[in-house]
Structure formats: structure tokens, C-alpha cells
Amino acid sequence: MEVFQGIAAFPGIAIGTIQNYHKNEYQIRHYTVSSSRRELERFARARKEAMKELQELYEKTCRDMGKQQALIFKKHMNLLEHSSFAKAIESLICTEKVNATYAVATTRDELAATFSMLEDEYVRERMVNIQELADRLIIILDGIEKEKLLGEEPVILAAQQLTPVEMMELGKEKVLAFVTENGSAVSHTSILAKTMNIPSIVNVQVQEEWNGKTAIVDGYRGTLILDPDEKTCRDYEKQQKEDQEERELLLKLRDAQDITSDGKHIRLFANIGSLEDMESVLYYGAEGIGLLRSEFQYMGRENYPREGELFRAYKKIAETMGEKQVVIRTVDLGADLQADYMEIPEEANPVMGNRGIRLCLDRRRMFKAQLRAIYRASAYGNLAVLYPMITSMEEVREIQNIVEEVKEGLKKKDIPYKDIPNGYMIETPAAAMISRELAKEADFLSLGTNDLTQYTLAMDRQNPHIKKFYNDRHPALMRMIQMAIDAVHGEGKEIYICGELAADPTMTETFIQMGVDGLSVVPAYILPIRKEIRKACATGKS
Ligand code: PEP
Ligand code: MG
């Protein structure tokens, strides 16, 4: 028995045989032709055949996994029909008189080289789509046999990297678990694995000799156990059975309403920290996104993100979520979330330092670029904006002035935008104390219990040494939350909780009875919290 440690991407247990997955490998032949007409015709036929395949895959995926998942195939069809990709291939065939396969591969490689330097998520996604589409065209053009992959028995699929399209082509009935090696596949693998409800681990060095061996995938701990002994198998089989029963029960709640046993509707939103998480928000049936932590766009890079990049990401979220509301929190950097290029002068107490809204008001260009991106994207869906780490009405006034300037600028340039709802985070004791004034200026408020706890107790939320003193149910905190709820309701506005406490099932009924209008939790907690909401009694008189 051998144990390999990776990173857990989606929880669950799978026991079965490993099958290694290899991409189709082919050689691109290159030759010149006397007349390009025949190659143009071959390319036209391959396009038609690819369209047919994609349409079939679209319909099958719609049936098996829903329209949202199937959209990727529509994107490929659009690329094939309307983009300059096909035109570039045709032009290469004509001008250089080369065979169609070579023209497809060369166009793909040239585009990849041009765009490889860009970090923009949208461009990267488009490039992956073009590569997959080019592979499909090459396979059709050269009559390459697609590797017959999976047999009748479902397997644990081990691969260096898998794209969503490959995963969907494999089909969820044939896969017990995904084990992948490549870092860039992490996000894609995990989103889709979640949606397919298949345990998944990433960052494991996949080895050729695993093929055909028995293994256990532990999607809770991120481990792969190769050749497990009998006792390990028995233990895992037991856990698998219990898990399965619990999950099936919960999945029945995907389309259920978030209404308490005595009829009060609670808005159940999701917290997300990257675009990839959107899929699971839809899968678990959240009412919308209650907190999009936008820091992911600013971290792990060498310079500020540009407005265009931010805009495309927000537009994508707005369009994907459709009518569901998406609350974008403006960037909360500083403290434990540092980006080197910002060069925030060293601070003795960064948690109390230049962070959140203070940093944004200090770096106006950065703040305005994000606000412009949010307001531009607002034309494409149902967005709202939320400001973190508020401590005073002066900050609110400054924000309001900047927002006005941003809207004025867009108006002048005839760029469409909506007057979206605005909210303030209550995550400092100061904000809790002025929650009534804040509510007058806001459309909604959101309680960030993580920071509210650390600032109320004067205890660093990250310090493991004071863990035993760190009480996020401290009566002071509960009173502060109650005070904020009452004040905000006094102004006829709504108030939600988006800190981690919102995902604690033992607190759901308490928060509902305190009067909270909504809870925002990580996607994996949508169903467990929905279960609690439906059991709860809002009036406390059950
Ligand atoms: C909070 O403080 O509760 C919160 C939601 O914000 P973050 O955890 O991102 O600081
Ligand atoms: Mg916070």
C-alpha cells in the first residue's frame, strides 16, 4: 500500500481501478499543394463535421448536466462559425498553398505564441477553446482514430491535465474520481468535478505504472492510496456509504426554496473567490453571489490589473449568473493579503493598517479602475457593489463622490451602465455602531463576522496561539449583530451575514430569529445551510 498526498479539489471517496488518460498524439504533416481549392474544400467539410459533433455533444451535455455546462460546446461552435480563426486558416491555405491540417496547426500555434504572455483570464480561456477546436479539426481532417478510452466499468481517471471538454466527452457515468497532476488544470478540474459530483484530487504526480491498479481516492484529505490493504478498504467502504446517503439527501434540496418551517424566506447566497466557483453556485442553486472577494484579480502578479481585464471578468460573471444577483466587493487588500507591486509601506500592525477601503481611497487610480469595470459590467446582468472595512461616514461620502465621477465619465463616453445597489460591510465595531447612518446611504448591508470578531475581541483572527480565547459567539459580538440588524431594519433595508459564521449550521436558526435577511456561504455549504433554514422557526415559537 502506498499513499500519495495531493490537494483535495472535491470531497468524496472513490474505490476502483486506475486508468491513465493520454491525450491524442498526432504528427502534423506539412506539404504544399498545386491548387488550394481542394484543401479549402477539405477544410469546409471538416468544419461541417466538427459542427455536427459539437451540436451532438451540446445536446448530450444539456441532457446529462444542464445547459450551463453545455455552453462550452456552443462557444466552440461560435468560434468555428464567426471568429477570424477559420478565416486565418483559409487565408494560410490560399497564400502559402499548404495542406489544411498544417494550416490549422500553424494558425493555432501562432495564436498561442501571441497570447501566451497575457495573463488575462478571458484570453487564456479563449486560447484553450481554440486549441481544443484545432485538435478536433485535425483529427477529422486526417481521419485520426480517437483513442477508445473507457470501457464499461467506471474507473479512477488519472491524467496529467484534463480540460472541461475532455471531462465532458468522457461522461460522468464512466468516472469514479479524477486525479490530475497539472496545476493549471486545478481550477477546471475541480469546478467540473464538483458539478459532476465526482471526488477529485489535484497536484499528484501521476505515474504510468499505476494503470490498472486498485486505488482509493480520498477527496476529503486529498490522498490517493494505491493497492490498499483489506482493512483500509473496509474502513473507506463504510465512510463511502455514509457519505453517499448524506449527499443524496442533500442533493434533493438543490431546487428547494429557502423558507423556514414557519414561512419566512431567507436569501441564501454564495461566497466566491474566483470565477471558477460560479459553476458550483449555479449547481447548488444559490439565490446569487452574496460576496465576490475580488482580491484574486490583484494577487500573484507583477502589476495592477487593467480596467479591461477586470471588466471582462465581471461581465462574464454578470452574464453567467443572468438574473441572479452578484455582489462584487471592492478589493480588500492589505493586512494578510499583500501584493508586492503595491509597495504598501511596512507597518507594525498591518491588520490595523492601510487595508480595505482605506487603501482604495489612498490609491484612487486603482479604485476608480475597479469601479469603472464594475459599472461597465453592470449593463450585462444583475450586479451590486459592496465596500469593505468601513469605519466612518466620511469614507462613505468619499466613495459616493468617486462613484459619481465614474458614472459621469461613463455617461460622457456613452458607455452603458446601471445604477446598481450599493452596500457596506459591517466588519468593524465602528461600522456596527453607525449601522443606522450607513443604512440610510445603502441599499443593503453585509456583516463580515470574521473581521468583526477580531476587531471586537482585539484578537488576531490568524493567530493560532490565542485560538482558545477566540470566541466568535461572544455575547458582545451577538449583541453587536443584533444592534446592526435592528438599526438596518429601522431604515427599511436588508442585512446579510457573509462571514464564516453564516456557514455554521448550529447558528442558522439563531441568526434567523435575530432577524437576518440573508446568509452568504461558500458553495459547498449551500445545501447544508438550506437544510437548516428549512428546519428553522423564524419566530422562535415552534
Ligand atoms: C469578514 O470579515 O467576515 C469577511 C467576509 O471578509 P473577509 O473574510 O474577506 O475579510
Ligand atoms: Mg473582512
Coordinates of C-alpha atoms and ligand atoms in Angstrom, one line a residue:
M1 CA 0.0 0.0 0.0
E2 CA 1.3 3.4 -1.0
V3 CA -0.1 6.8 -0.1
F4 CA 0.3 9.9 -2.3
Q5 CA -0.6 13.3 -1.0
G6 CA -2.2 15.9 -3.3
I7 CA -4.7 18.7 -2.8
A8 CA -8.4 18.0 -2.2
A9 CA -10.5 19.5 -5.0
F10 CA -13.9 17.9 -4.4
P11 CA -14.8 15.8 -1.4
G12 CA -15.9 12.2 -1.6
I13 CA -14.5 8.7 -1.5
A14 CA -13.9 6.5 -4.6
I15 CA -12.6 3.0 -4.7
G16 CA -11.7 1.4 -8.0
T17 CA -9.2 0.7 -10.8
I18 CA -7.0 3.5 -12.1
Q19 CA -6.9 4.3 -15.8
N20 CA -4.3 6.6 -17.1
Y21 CA -5.6 9.1 -19.6
H22 CA -3.4 10.3 -22.6
K23 CA -4.3 13.0 -25.0
N24 CA -4.5 12.1 -28.6
E25 CA -1.0 12.4 -30.0
Y26 CA -0.5 13.0 -33.7
Q27 CA 2.1 14.3 -36.1
I28 CA 1.3 17.2 -38.3
R29 CA 2.2 16.6 -41.9
H30 CA 3.3 19.6 -44.0
Y31 CA 3.2 19.7 -47.8
T32 CA 2.4 22.2 -50.5
V33 CA -0.4 21.8 -52.9
S34 CA -0.6 23.0 -56.6
S35 CA -4.2 24.2 -56.1
S36 CA -5.6 25.4 -52.8
R37 CA -9.2 24.7 -53.9
R38 CA -9.1 21.1 -52.8
E39 CA -7.7 21.9 -49.4
L40 CA -10.3 24.7 -48.9
E41 CA -13.0 22.1 -49.7
R42 CA -11.5 19.6 -47.3
F43 CA -11.4 22.3 -44.6
A44 CA -15.0 23.2 -45.3
R45 CA -16.0 19.5 -44.9
A46 CA -14.1 19.2 -41.7
R47 CA -15.8 22.4 -40.3
K48 CA -19.1 20.9 -41.1
E49 CA -18.3 17.6 -39.5
A50 CA -16.9 19.4 -36.4
M51 CA -20.1 21.5 -36.1
K52 CA -22.1 18.3 -36.2
E53 CA -20.0 16.7 -33.5
L54 CA -20.2 19.8 -31.3
Q55 CA -24.0 20.0 -31.7
E56 CA -24.4 16.4 -30.6
L57 CA -22.1 17.0 -27.6
Y58 CA -24.0 20.1 -26.8
E59 CA -27.3 18.2 -26.8
K60 CA -25.9 15.3 -24.8
T61 CA -24.4 17.5 -22.2
C62 CA -27.6 19.6 -21.9
R63 CA -29.4 16.4 -21.1
D64 CA -26.8 15.0 -18.7
M65 CA -25.5 18.1 -16.9
G66 CA -27.6 21.0 -17.9
K67 CA -27.4 23.9 -20.3
Q68 CA -24.8 25.8 -18.3
Q69 CA -22.2 23.1 -18.6
A70 CA -23.0 22.5 -22.3
L71 CA -22.3 26.2 -23.2
I72 CA -18.6 25.4 -23.8
F73 CA -19.6 23.5 -26.9
K74 CA -21.7 26.5 -28.1
K75 CA -18.6 28.6 -27.7
H76 CA -16.6 26.2 -29.9
M77 CA -19.3 26.4 -32.5
N78 CA -19.3 30.2 -32.4
L79 CA -15.5 30.2 -32.8
L80 CA -15.8 27.9 -35.8
E81 CA -18.6 29.9 -37.4
H82 CA -17.9 33.5 -36.6
S83 CA -14.4 34.1 -35.5
S84 CA -11.3 35.1 -37.5
F85 CA -9.8 31.7 -36.6
A86 CA -11.3 30.0 -39.6
K87 CA -10.6 32.9 -41.9
A88 CA -6.9 32.9 -40.9
I89 CA -6.7 29.1 -41.7
E90 CA -8.3 29.7 -45.1
S91 CA -6.0 32.6 -45.8
L92 CA -2.9 30.5 -45.0
I93 CA -4.1 27.7 -47.3
C94 CA -4.5 30.2 -50.1
T95 CA -1.4 32.3 -49.7
E96 CA 1.1 29.6 -48.8
K97 CA -0.6 26.8 -50.7
V98 CA -0.3 24.4 -47.8
N99 CA -2.4 21.4 -46.7
A100 CA -5.4 22.2 -44.5
T101 CA -4.1 20.3 -41.4
Y102 CA -0.8 22.2 -41.4
A103 CA -2.8 25.5 -41.8
V104 CA -5.0 24.6 -38.8
A105 CA -2.0 23.7 -36.6
T106 CA 0.1 26.7 -37.6
T107 CA -2.7 29.2 -37.0
R108 CA -3.3 27.6 -33.6
D109 CA 0.4 27.8 -32.7
E110 CA 0.8 31.3 -33.9
L111 CA -2.2 32.5 -31.8
A112 CA -0.9 30.6 -28.8
A113 CA 2.5 32.3 -29.1
T114 CA 0.9 35.7 -29.5
F115 CA -1.3 35.3 -26.4
S116 CA 0.9 33.2 -24.2
M117 CA 2.3 36.4 -22.5
L118 CA -1.1 37.7 -21.5
E119 CA -2.4 36.9 -18.0
D120 CA -6.0 37.8 -18.9
E121 CA -8.3 35.1 -17.9
Y122 CA -10.6 35.7 -20.8
V123 CA -7.8 35.5 -23.4
R124 CA -6.5 32.3 -21.8
E125 CA -9.9 30.7 -21.9
R126 CA -10.3 31.6 -25.5
M127 CA -6.9 30.1 -26.3
V128 CA -7.8 26.8 -24.6
N129 CA -11.0 26.8 -26.7
I130 CA -9.1 27.4 -29.9
Q131 CA -6.6 24.6 -29.1
E132 CA -9.4 22.2 -28.4
L133 CA -11.2 23.2 -31.6
A134 CA -8.0 22.9 -33.6
D135 CA -7.4 19.3 -32.2
R136 CA -10.9 18.4 -33.3
L137 CA -10.4 19.7 -36.8
I138 CA -7.1 18.0 -37.2
I139 CA -8.5 14.7 -36.0
I140 CA -11.3 15.0 -38.6
L141 CA -9.1 16.2 -41.4
D142 CA -6.5 13.4 -41.1
G143 CA -9.0 10.7 -40.1
I144 CA -7.2 10.0 -36.9
E145 CA -8.9 7.4 -34.7
K146 CA -9.8 8.8 -31.4
E147 CA -8.4 6.7 -28.6
K148 CA -11.1 4.4 -27.3
L149 CA -10.8 5.4 -23.7
L150 CA -13.2 4.0 -21.2
G151 CA -14.7 0.5 -21.1
E152 CA -17.9 -0.5 -19.4
E153 CA -16.7 -0.3 -15.8
P154 CA -16.2 3.1 -14.3
V155 CA -12.6 4.0 -13.4
I156 CA -10.5 6.4 -11.4
L157 CA -9.1 8.6 -14.1
A158 CA -5.5 9.7 -13.7
A159 CA -4.2 12.4 -16.1
Q160 CA -1.6 15.0 -16.3
Q161 CA -4.2 17.5 -17.3
L162 CA -7.8 17.5 -18.3
T163 CA -9.8 20.2 -19.9
P164 CA -13.6 20.6 -19.2
V165 CA -14.3 19.5 -22.7
E166 CA -12.3 16.3 -22.3
M167 CA -14.1 15.6 -19.0
M168 CA -17.5 16.1 -20.5
E169 CA -16.6 13.9 -23.5
L170 CA -15.6 11.2 -21.1
G171 CA -19.0 11.4 -19.4
K172 CA -19.7 11.2 -15.8
E173 CA -21.1 7.7 -15.7
K174 CA -17.7 6.3 -16.6
V175 CA -15.6 8.1 -13.9
L176 CA -15.4 7.3 -10.2
A177 CA -12.8 10.0 -9.4
F178 CA -10.4 12.4 -11.1
V179 CA -6.7 12.5 -10.2
T180 CA -4.7 15.1 -12.0
E181 CA -1.2 16.4 -11.9
N182 CA -1.1 19.7 -13.6
G183 CA -1.6 22.9 -11.7
S184 CA -3.3 24.8 -14.4
A185 CA -6.0 22.1 -14.6
V186 CA -6.8 22.5 -10.9
S187 CA -9.5 25.0 -11.3
H188 CA -11.2 23.5 -14.3
T189 CA -11.0 20.0 -12.9
S190 CA -12.4 21.0 -9.6
I191 CA -15.3 23.1 -10.9
L192 CA -16.5 20.4 -13.2
A193 CA -15.8 17.6 -10.7
K194 CA -18.0 19.5 -8.3
T195 CA -20.7 19.9 -10.8
M196 CA -20.4 16.3 -11.8
N197 CA -20.3 15.4 -8.2
I198 CA -17.2 13.3 -8.6
P199 CA -14.4 13.2 -5.9
S200 CA -11.3 14.8 -7.2
I201 CA -7.7 15.5 -6.2
V202 CA -5.1 17.5 -7.9
N203 CA -1.4 18.1 -7.7
V204 CA -0.5 14.4 -7.6
Q205 CA 2.4 13.2 -9.8
V206 CA 0.6 10.7 -12.0
Q207 CA 2.7 7.6 -12.8
E208 CA 2.5 5.4 -15.8
E209 CA 2.7 2.1 -13.8
W210 CA -0.5 3.0 -11.9
N211 CA -2.6 2.0 -14.8
G212 CA -4.8 -0.9 -13.9
K213 CA -4.1 -0.9 -10.2
T214 CA -6.6 -0.7 -7.4
A215 CA -6.8 2.6 -5.5
I216 CA -8.8 4.7 -3.1
V217 CA -9.3 8.4 -3.8
D218 CA -9.9 10.4 -0.6
G219 CA -11.3 13.7 -1.8
Y220 CA -11.6 15.0 1.8
R221 CA -7.9 14.7 2.6
G222 CA -6.6 14.9 -0.9
T223 CA -4.9 11.5 -0.8
L224 CA -4.5 8.6 -3.3
I225 CA -4.0 5.2 -1.7
L226 CA -2.5 2.7 -4.1
D227 CA -3.0 -1.0 -3.6
P228 CA -4.9 -0.5 -0.3
D229 CA -4.9 -3.3 2.3
E230 CA -8.1 -5.0 3.3
K231 CA -8.7 -3.1 6.5
T232 CA -8.2 0.3 4.7
C233 CA -10.7 -0.8 2.1
R234 CA -13.3 -1.8 4.6
D235 CA -12.9 1.5 6.5
Y236 CA -13.3 3.5 3.4
E237 CA -16.2 1.5 2.1
K238 CA -18.1 2.3 5.3
Q239 CA -17.3 6.0 5.0
Q240 CA -18.3 6.0 1.4
K241 CA -21.7 4.5 2.2
E242 CA -22.4 7.0 4.9
D243 CA -21.3 9.9 2.7
Q244 CA -23.4 8.8 -0.2
E245 CA -26.5 8.6 1.9
E246 CA -26.0 12.1 3.3
R247 CA -25.1 13.6 0.0
E248 CA -28.1 12.1 -1.8
L249 CA -30.4 13.5 0.8
L250 CA -28.8 17.0 0.5
L251 CA -28.8 17.0 -3.3
K252 CA -32.6 16.7 -3.2
L253 CA -32.5 20.2 -1.9
R254 CA -30.9 21.7 -4.9
D255 CA -34.1 23.2 -6.2
A256 CA -35.8 23.6 -2.9
Q257 CA -36.7 27.1 -1.5
D258 CA -35.0 28.7 1.4
I259 CA -38.1 29.1 3.5
T260 CA -38.3 28.4 7.2
S261 CA -40.7 26.0 8.7
D262 CA -43.0 29.0 9.6
G263 CA -42.8 30.5 6.1
K264 CA -40.0 33.2 6.2
H265 CA -37.9 33.5 3.1
I266 CA -34.2 33.7 3.8
R267 CA -31.9 34.8 1.0
L268 CA -29.2 32.2 0.6
F269 CA -26.2 33.4 -1.4
A270 CA -22.7 32.1 -2.1
N271 CA -19.3 33.5 -1.3
I272 CA -16.8 33.0 -4.1
G273 CA -13.2 33.9 -4.6
S274 CA -12.6 33.2 -8.2
L275 CA -14.6 32.9 -11.5
E276 CA -14.3 29.1 -11.4
D277 CA -16.6 28.9 -8.3
M278 CA -19.5 30.3 -10.3
E279 CA -20.4 26.8 -11.7
S280 CA -20.9 25.4 -8.2
V281 CA -23.0 28.4 -7.2
L282 CA -25.4 27.5 -10.0
Y283 CA -25.2 23.8 -9.4
Y284 CA -26.2 24.1 -5.8
G285 CA -29.0 26.5 -6.6
A286 CA -27.9 29.6 -4.6
E287 CA -30.0 32.7 -5.0
G288 CA -26.9 34.6 -6.2
I289 CA -23.5 35.6 -5.1
G290 CA -23.5 37.5 -1.8
L291 CA -19.8 38.1 -1.7
L292 CA -17.4 38.0 -4.6
R293 CA -14.0 38.6 -3.0
S294 CA -12.2 40.4 -5.8
E295 CA -8.7 40.1 -4.4
F296 CA -8.0 37.1 -6.7
Q297 CA -7.5 39.6 -9.6
Y298 CA -4.8 41.5 -7.7
M299 CA -2.7 38.8 -6.1
G300 CA 0.1 36.7 -7.5
R301 CA 1.0 39.1 -10.3
E302 CA 3.5 41.9 -11.0
N303 CA 1.3 44.9 -11.6
Y304 CA -2.1 46.3 -11.1
P305 CA -4.8 44.6 -13.2
R306 CA -6.1 46.8 -16.0
E307 CA -9.6 48.0 -16.2
G308 CA -10.3 45.9 -19.4
E309 CA -9.3 42.7 -17.6
L310 CA -11.4 43.5 -14.6
F311 CA -14.3 44.4 -16.8
R312 CA -14.2 41.2 -18.8
A313 CA -14.2 39.1 -15.7
Y314 CA -17.2 41.0 -14.2
K315 CA -19.0 40.9 -17.5
K316 CA -18.5 37.2 -17.6
I317 CA -19.9 36.7 -14.1
A318 CA -22.8 39.0 -14.8
E319 CA -23.7 37.1 -18.0
T320 CA -23.2 33.7 -16.5
M321 CA -25.4 34.5 -13.4
G322 CA -28.1 36.1 -15.5
E323 CA -30.9 37.4 -13.3
K324 CA -29.2 36.2 -10.1
Q325 CA -27.7 39.0 -8.1
V326 CA -23.9 39.2 -7.9
V327 CA -22.4 41.3 -5.1
I328 CA -18.9 42.4 -6.0
R329 CA -16.9 43.5 -3.1
T330 CA -14.3 46.1 -4.0
V331 CA -10.8 44.9 -3.3
D332 CA -9.8 44.3 0.3
L333 CA -6.0 44.2 0.1
G334 CA -3.5 45.0 2.8
A335 CA -3.2 43.1 6.2
D336 CA -2.6 39.4 5.2
L337 CA -3.4 40.0 1.5
Q338 CA -0.4 41.8 0.2
A339 CA 0.7 42.4 -3.4
D340 CA 4.3 43.4 -3.8
Y341 CA 3.8 45.8 -6.6
M342 CA 1.6 48.0 -4.4
E343 CA 4.5 48.7 -2.2
I344 CA 2.5 49.4 1.0
P345 CA 5.0 50.9 3.4
E346 CA 5.9 48.4 6.2
E347 CA 3.5 48.6 9.1
A348 CA 3.9 47.4 12.7
N349 CA 0.2 46.4 12.7
P350 CA -1.0 45.7 9.1
V351 CA -4.3 44.3 10.3
M352 CA -4.9 47.8 11.8
G353 CA -3.2 49.5 8.9
N354 CA -3.7 50.6 5.4
R355 CA -6.2 47.9 4.2
G356 CA -9.6 47.6 2.5
I357 CA -11.4 50.8 1.7
R358 CA -8.6 52.9 3.3
L359 CA -6.1 51.5 0.7
C360 CA -8.6 52.1 -2.1
L361 CA -9.2 55.7 -1.1
D362 CA -5.4 56.1 -0.9
R363 CA -4.9 54.6 -4.4
R364 CA -7.6 56.3 -6.3
R365 CA -6.5 55.2 -9.8
M366 CA -6.7 51.6 -8.7
F367 CA -10.1 52.1 -7.1
K368 CA -11.5 54.0 -10.0
A369 CA -10.4 51.4 -12.5
Q370 CA -12.2 48.7 -10.5
L371 CA -15.3 50.8 -10.1
R372 CA -15.4 51.6 -13.8
A373 CA -15.0 47.9 -14.6
I374 CA -17.9 47.1 -12.2
Y375 CA -20.2 49.8 -13.6
R376 CA -19.4 48.9 -17.2
A377 CA -20.2 45.2 -16.5
S378 CA -23.4 46.2 -14.7
A379 CA -25.1 46.6 -18.1
Y380 CA -24.8 42.9 -18.6
G381 CA -26.5 41.4 -15.6
N382 CA -27.7 42.0 -12.1
L383 CA -24.7 43.4 -10.2
A384 CA -24.3 45.1 -6.9
V385 CA -21.3 46.6 -5.2
L386 CA -20.1 46.2 -1.6
Y387 CA -17.4 48.2 0.2
P388 CA -15.1 46.5 2.8
M389 CA -13.7 47.7 6.1
I390 CA -15.9 50.8 6.5
T391 CA -15.3 52.8 9.7
S392 CA -16.8 56.3 9.0
M393 CA -19.4 58.3 7.1
E394 CA -16.5 60.4 5.7
E395 CA -15.4 57.3 3.9
V396 CA -18.9 56.8 2.6
R397 CA -19.0 60.4 1.3
E398 CA -15.7 59.9 -0.5
I399 CA -16.9 56.7 -2.1
Q400 CA -20.1 58.4 -3.2
N401 CA -18.1 61.2 -4.8
I402 CA -15.8 58.8 -6.7
V403 CA -18.8 56.7 -7.9
E404 CA -20.4 59.9 -9.2
E405 CA -17.2 60.8 -11.1
V406 CA -17.1 57.2 -12.5
K407 CA -20.7 57.4 -13.7
E408 CA -20.2 60.8 -15.1
G409 CA -17.2 59.6 -17.1
L410 CA -19.1 56.6 -18.5
K411 CA -22.1 58.9 -19.4
K412 CA -19.8 61.2 -21.3
K413 CA -18.5 58.4 -23.3
D414 CA -21.9 56.9 -23.9
I415 CA -20.9 53.7 -22.2
P416 CA -24.0 51.9 -20.8
Y417 CA -24.2 51.1 -17.1
K418 CA -26.9 50.6 -14.4
D419 CA -27.5 52.3 -11.1
I420 CA -26.7 49.2 -9.2
P421 CA -27.5 48.6 -5.5
N422 CA -24.6 49.5 -3.1
G423 CA -23.8 48.0 0.2
Y424 CA -21.3 48.5 3.1
M425 CA -19.7 45.8 5.1
I426 CA -20.2 45.9 8.8
E427 CA -16.9 44.3 9.9
T428 CA -15.6 46.9 12.3
P429 CA -17.1 47.8 15.7
A430 CA -17.3 51.4 14.3
A431 CA -19.4 50.3 11.4
A432 CA -21.7 48.4 13.7
M433 CA -22.2 51.5 15.9
I434 CA -23.1 53.7 12.9
S435 CA -25.1 51.0 11.1
R436 CA -28.2 53.2 11.1
E437 CA -26.4 56.0 9.3
L438 CA -24.8 53.6 7.0
A439 CA -28.2 52.0 6.2
K440 CA -29.5 55.4 5.2
E441 CA -26.9 55.6 2.5
A442 CA -27.0 52.0 1.4
D443 CA -29.4 49.6 -0.4
F444 CA -28.2 46.7 1.9
L445 CA -25.6 45.9 4.5
S446 CA -23.4 42.8 5.0
L447 CA -22.0 41.6 8.3
G448 CA -18.4 40.4 8.0
T449 CA -18.2 38.3 11.2
N450 CA -14.6 37.3 10.6
D451 CA -13.2 40.7 10.9
L452 CA -16.0 41.9 13.3
T453 CA -14.9 39.2 15.7
Q454 CA -11.2 40.0 15.5
Y455 CA -11.7 43.8 15.9
T456 CA -14.3 43.4 18.7
L457 CA -12.3 41.0 20.7
A458 CA -9.0 42.6 19.7
M459 CA -7.7 39.2 18.8
D460 CA -5.9 38.5 15.5
R461 CA -8.1 36.0 13.6
Q462 CA -4.9 34.3 12.2
N463 CA -3.1 33.8 15.4
P464 CA -3.2 30.1 16.4
H465 CA -1.8 30.8 19.9
I466 CA -4.9 32.6 21.0
K467 CA -7.3 30.1 19.4
K468 CA -8.7 29.1 22.8
F469 CA -9.7 32.7 23.6
Y470 CA -11.1 33.4 20.2
N471 CA -14.9 33.1 20.6
D472 CA -16.9 34.1 17.6
R473 CA -20.1 33.7 19.5
H474 CA -19.0 36.1 22.2
P475 CA -22.1 37.9 23.7
A476 CA -20.5 41.2 22.7
L477 CA -20.5 40.1 19.1
M478 CA -24.0 38.7 19.2
R479 CA -25.3 42.0 20.7
M480 CA -23.5 44.0 18.1
I481 CA -25.0 41.9 15.3
Q482 CA -28.5 42.3 16.8
M483 CA -27.9 46.0 17.1
A484 CA -26.9 46.3 13.5
I485 CA -29.9 44.1 12.3
D486 CA -32.4 46.3 14.2
A487 CA -30.8 49.6 13.0
V488 CA -30.7 48.5 9.4
H489 CA -34.3 47.3 9.6
G490 CA -35.2 50.6 11.1
E491 CA -34.2 52.1 7.7
G492 CA -36.2 49.5 5.8
K493 CA -33.1 47.9 4.3
E494 CA -31.8 44.4 4.3
I495 CA -28.9 42.9 6.1
Y496 CA -27.0 39.7 5.4
I497 CA -24.2 37.8 7.1
C498 CA -21.2 36.8 4.9
G499 CA -18.5 35.9 7.4
E500 CA -17.7 32.2 8.1
L501 CA -20.3 32.1 10.9
A502 CA -23.0 32.2 8.3
A503 CA -21.9 28.7 7.3
D504 CA -22.1 27.3 10.8
P505 CA -25.3 25.1 10.8
T506 CA -25.6 25.4 14.5
M507 CA -26.1 29.2 14.2
T508 CA -28.6 29.2 11.4
E509 CA -31.8 29.3 13.5
T510 CA -30.3 31.8 15.9
F511 CA -29.4 34.2 13.1
I512 CA -32.8 33.8 11.5
Q513 CA -34.5 34.5 14.9
M514 CA -32.3 37.6 15.3
G515 CA -33.9 38.8 12.0
V516 CA -31.1 38.5 9.5
D517 CA -32.4 38.7 5.9
G518 CA -29.8 36.5 4.2
L519 CA -26.8 34.3 4.6
S520 CA -23.8 34.0 2.2
V521 CA -21.7 30.9 2.4
V522 CA -19.1 29.0 0.4
P523 CA -20.8 26.9 -2.3
A524 CA -20.2 23.6 -0.6
Y525 CA -22.3 24.8 2.3
I526 CA -25.3 26.0 0.3
L527 CA -27.2 22.7 0.8
P528 CA -26.3 22.0 4.4
I529 CA -27.4 25.6 5.3
R530 CA -30.5 25.3 3.2
K531 CA -31.4 22.2 5.2
E532 CA -31.1 24.2 8.4
I533 CA -33.1 27.1 7.1
R534 CA -36.0 24.8 6.2
K535 CA -35.9 23.2 9.7
A536 CA -35.7 26.6 11.5
C537 CA -38.5 28.5 13.0
A538 CA -38.1 32.3 12.4
T539 CA -40.3 33.4 15.3
G540 CA -38.8 31.0 17.9
K541 CA -42.3 29.7 18.7
S542 CA -42.3 26.2 17.2
Ligands
PEP1 C1 -15.4 39.0 7.1 O1 -14.5 39.8 7.6 O2 -16.2 38.4 7.7 C2 -15.5 38.9 5.6 C3 -16.5 38.3 5.0 O3 -14.4 39.4 4.9 P1 -13.0 38.6 4.7 O4 -13.1 37.3 5.4 O5 -12.7 38.6 3.3 O6 -12.1 39.5 5.5
MG2 MG -13.4 41.1 6.2

